[in-house]
PDB file of C-alpha atoms in Angstrom:
ATOM      1  CA  MET A   1    -155.379-113.924-171.536  1.00 48.00           C
ATOM      2  CA  SER A   2    -152.514-113.657-169.080  1.00 54.00           C
ATOM      3  CA  LYS A   3    -152.840-114.699-165.476  1.00 56.00           C
ATOM      4  CA  LYS A   4    -151.358-112.745-162.606  1.00 57.00           C
ATOM      5  CA  ALA A   5    -149.954-114.429-159.529  1.00 57.00           C
ATOM      6  CA  VAL A   6    -151.471-113.232-156.294  1.00 62.00           C
ATOM      7  CA  LEU A   7    -149.284-113.357-153.208  1.00 62.00           C
ATOM      8  CA  SER A   8    -151.450-114.671-150.409  1.00 74.00           C
ATOM      9  CA  TYR A   9    -148.800-115.748-147.909  1.00 75.00           C
ATOM     10  CA  VAL A  10    -145.244-115.134-146.762  1.00 79.00           C
ATOM     11  CA  VAL A  11    -142.753-117.633-145.401  1.00 82.00           C
ATOM     12  CA  ASP A  12    -140.502-116.894-142.425  1.00 81.00           C
ATOM     13  CA  ARG A  13    -137.152-118.158-143.706  1.00 83.00           C
ATOM     14  CA  LYS A  14    -135.793-118.767-140.213  1.00 86.00           C
ATOM     15  CA  THR A  15    -138.666-120.914-138.969  1.00 87.00           C
ATOM     16  CA  GLY A  16    -140.265-122.052-142.223  1.00 84.00           C
ATOM     17  CA  GLU A  17    -143.615-120.827-140.886  1.00 86.00           C
ATOM     18  CA  TRP A  18    -146.179-119.763-143.489  1.00 81.00           C
ATOM     19  CA  ARG A  19    -148.239-116.696-142.650  1.00 79.00           C
ATOM     20  CA  ALA A  20    -151.386-115.730-144.512  1.00 75.00           C
ATOM     21  CA  LEU A  21    -151.755-112.239-145.916  1.00 74.00           C
ATOM     22  CA  SER A  22    -155.414-111.666-145.304  1.00 68.00           C
ATOM     23  CA  GLY A  23    -155.561-107.896-145.095  1.00 66.00           C
ATOM     24  CA  CYS A  24    -155.655-105.597-142.105  1.00 66.00           C
ATOM     25  CA  SER A  25    -157.267-106.423-138.835  1.00 69.00           C
ATOM     26  CA  SER A  26    -158.418-103.973-136.213  1.00 70.00           C
ATOM     27  CA  SER A  27    -156.398-103.567-133.064  1.00 71.00           C
ATOM     28  CA  PRO A  28    -158.193-104.952-130.009  1.00 77.00           C
ATOM     29  CA  SER A  29    -156.975-101.963-127.986  1.00 79.00           C
ATOM     30  CA  ARG A  30    -156.909 -98.238-128.651  1.00 76.00           C
ATOM     31  CA  ILE A  31    -153.538 -97.084-129.954  1.00 71.00           C
ATOM     32  CA  PRO A  32    -152.195 -93.994-128.129  1.00 75.00           C
ATOM     33  CA  GLY A  33    -152.556 -90.931-130.338  1.00 68.00           C
ATOM     34  CA  SER A  34    -154.951 -92.625-132.763  1.00 67.00           C
ATOM     35  CA  GLN A  35    -157.733 -90.188-131.881  1.00 67.00           C
ATOM     36  CA  LEU A  36    -155.772 -87.592-133.860  1.00 63.00           C
ATOM     37  CA  TYR A  37    -156.771 -89.439-137.023  1.00 66.00           C
ATOM     38  CA  ASP A  38    -160.279 -90.430-136.040  1.00 66.00           C
ATOM     39  CA  THR A  39    -162.665 -90.347-138.995  1.00 71.00           C
ATOM     40  CA  GLN A  40    -165.211 -88.488-136.868  1.00 75.00           C
ATOM     41  CA  ARG A  41    -162.830 -85.581-136.174  1.00 76.00           C
ATOM     42  CA  PHE A  42    -164.230 -83.428-138.987  1.00 81.00           C
ATOM     43  CA  SER A  43    -167.610 -83.376-140.640  1.00 84.00           C
ATOM     44  CA  GLU A  44    -167.813 -83.611-144.423  1.00 85.00           C
ATOM     45  CA  GLU A  45    -168.777 -79.933-144.619  1.00 89.00           C
ATOM     46  CA  GLU A  46    -165.597 -78.913-142.754  1.00 89.00           C
ATOM     47  CA  LEU A  47    -163.314 -80.653-145.241  1.00 88.00           C
ATOM     48  CA  PRO A  48    -162.208 -79.056-148.510  1.00 90.00           C
ATOM     49  CA  PRO A  49    -163.507 -80.680-151.707  1.00 91.00           C
ATOM     50  CA  GLN A  50    -159.927 -81.452-152.745  1.00 92.00           C
ATOM     51  CA  VAL A  51    -156.364 -81.048-151.493  1.00 91.00           C
ATOM     52  CA  ASP A  52    -153.260 -80.574-153.632  1.00 92.00           C
ATOM     53  CA  LEU A  53    -150.343 -82.371-151.947  1.00 86.00           C
ATOM     54  CA  ARG A  54    -147.853 -81.732-154.757  1.00 86.00           C
ATOM     55  CA  PRO A  55    -145.972 -79.017-152.807  1.00 86.00           C
ATOM     56  CA  PHE A  56    -145.158 -81.650-150.163  1.00 78.00           C
ATOM     57  CA  MET A  57    -143.915 -84.311-152.590  1.00 77.00           C
ATOM     58  CA  THR A  58    -140.334 -84.938-153.593  1.00 74.00           C
ATOM     59  CA  PRO A  59    -139.487 -84.515-157.276  1.00 77.00           C
ATOM     60  CA  VAL A  60    -139.806 -87.455-159.640  1.00 79.00           C
ATOM     61  CA  GLU A  61    -136.456 -89.201-160.013  1.00 76.00           C
ATOM     62  CA  ASN A  62    -135.228 -91.113-163.030  1.00 78.00           C
ATOM     63  CA  GLN A  63    -133.822 -94.361-161.699  1.00 75.00           C
ATOM     64  CA  ALA A  64    -132.916 -95.521-165.231  1.00 75.00           C
ATOM     65  CA  GLY A  65    -131.724 -99.123-165.012  1.00 75.00           C
ATOM     66  CA  ALA A  66    -130.617 -98.919-161.383  1.00 75.00           C
ATOM     67  CA  ASN A  67    -133.851-100.403-159.992  1.00 74.00           C
ATOM     68  CA  SER A  68    -133.495 -98.049-157.048  1.00 76.00           C
ATOM     69  CA  CYS A  69    -137.185 -97.327-156.454  1.00 77.00           C
ATOM     70  CA  THR A  70    -137.137 -98.949-153.013  1.00 78.00           C
ATOM     71  CA  ALA A  71    -133.987 -97.085-152.021  1.00 80.00           C
ATOM     72  CA  ASN A  72    -135.534 -93.809-153.179  1.00 77.00           C
ATOM     73  CA  ALA A  73    -138.740 -94.520-151.270  1.00 79.00           C
ATOM     74  CA  VAL A  74    -136.890 -95.363-148.052  1.00 81.00           C
ATOM     75  CA  PHE A  75    -134.610 -92.337-148.344  1.00 78.00           C
ATOM     76  CA  ASN A  76    -137.531 -89.995-148.976  1.00 76.00           C
ATOM     77  CA  GLU A  77    -139.423 -91.452-146.004  1.00 77.00           C
ATOM     78  CA  VAL A  78    -136.400 -90.833-143.759  1.00 76.00           C
ATOM     79  CA  ILE A  79    -136.246 -87.243-144.977  1.00 74.00           C
ATOM     80  CA  ALA A  80    -139.997 -86.851-144.408  1.00 72.00           C
ATOM     81  CA  GLU A  81    -139.680 -88.158-140.844  1.00 71.00           C
ATOM     82  CA  TYR A  82    -136.768 -85.818-140.216  1.00 68.00           C
ATOM     83  CA  ASP A  83    -138.802 -82.870-141.488  1.00 65.00           C
ATOM     84  CA  TYR A  84    -141.999 -84.035-139.772  1.00 61.00           C
ATOM     85  CA  GLU A  85    -142.054 -81.161-137.291  1.00 63.00           C
ATOM     86  CA  THR A  86    -141.574 -78.655-140.111  1.00 65.00           C
ATOM     87  CA  ILE A  87    -144.328 -80.204-142.220  1.00 58.00           C
ATOM     88  CA  ASP A  88    -146.651 -80.615-139.230  1.00 60.00           C
ATOM     89  CA  SER A  89    -146.321 -76.916-138.358  1.00 63.00           C
ATOM     90  CA  LEU A  90    -147.835 -76.003-141.743  1.00 56.00           C
ATOM     91  CA  PHE A  91    -151.240 -77.376-140.755  1.00 54.00           C
TER      92      PHE A  91
END
């Protein structure tokens, strides 16, 4: 049986400080605009049973041996942010 390493901390290389990765914590204050994504915005009956997001996804790219998955992800996120107003107008 193989064992997998679990990353439970990160180290700040400048200060040497160790910081635990213990999941997300709630913000003590309300974030401006967060009500747009409130879970109580729609009832279960108002939501569709499923949503197909494939039309909004970029095509799959073959990175071969370039190990460029991070670069592709960052680039596609930049493009998505640039086109945010276009995408947002569809809803």
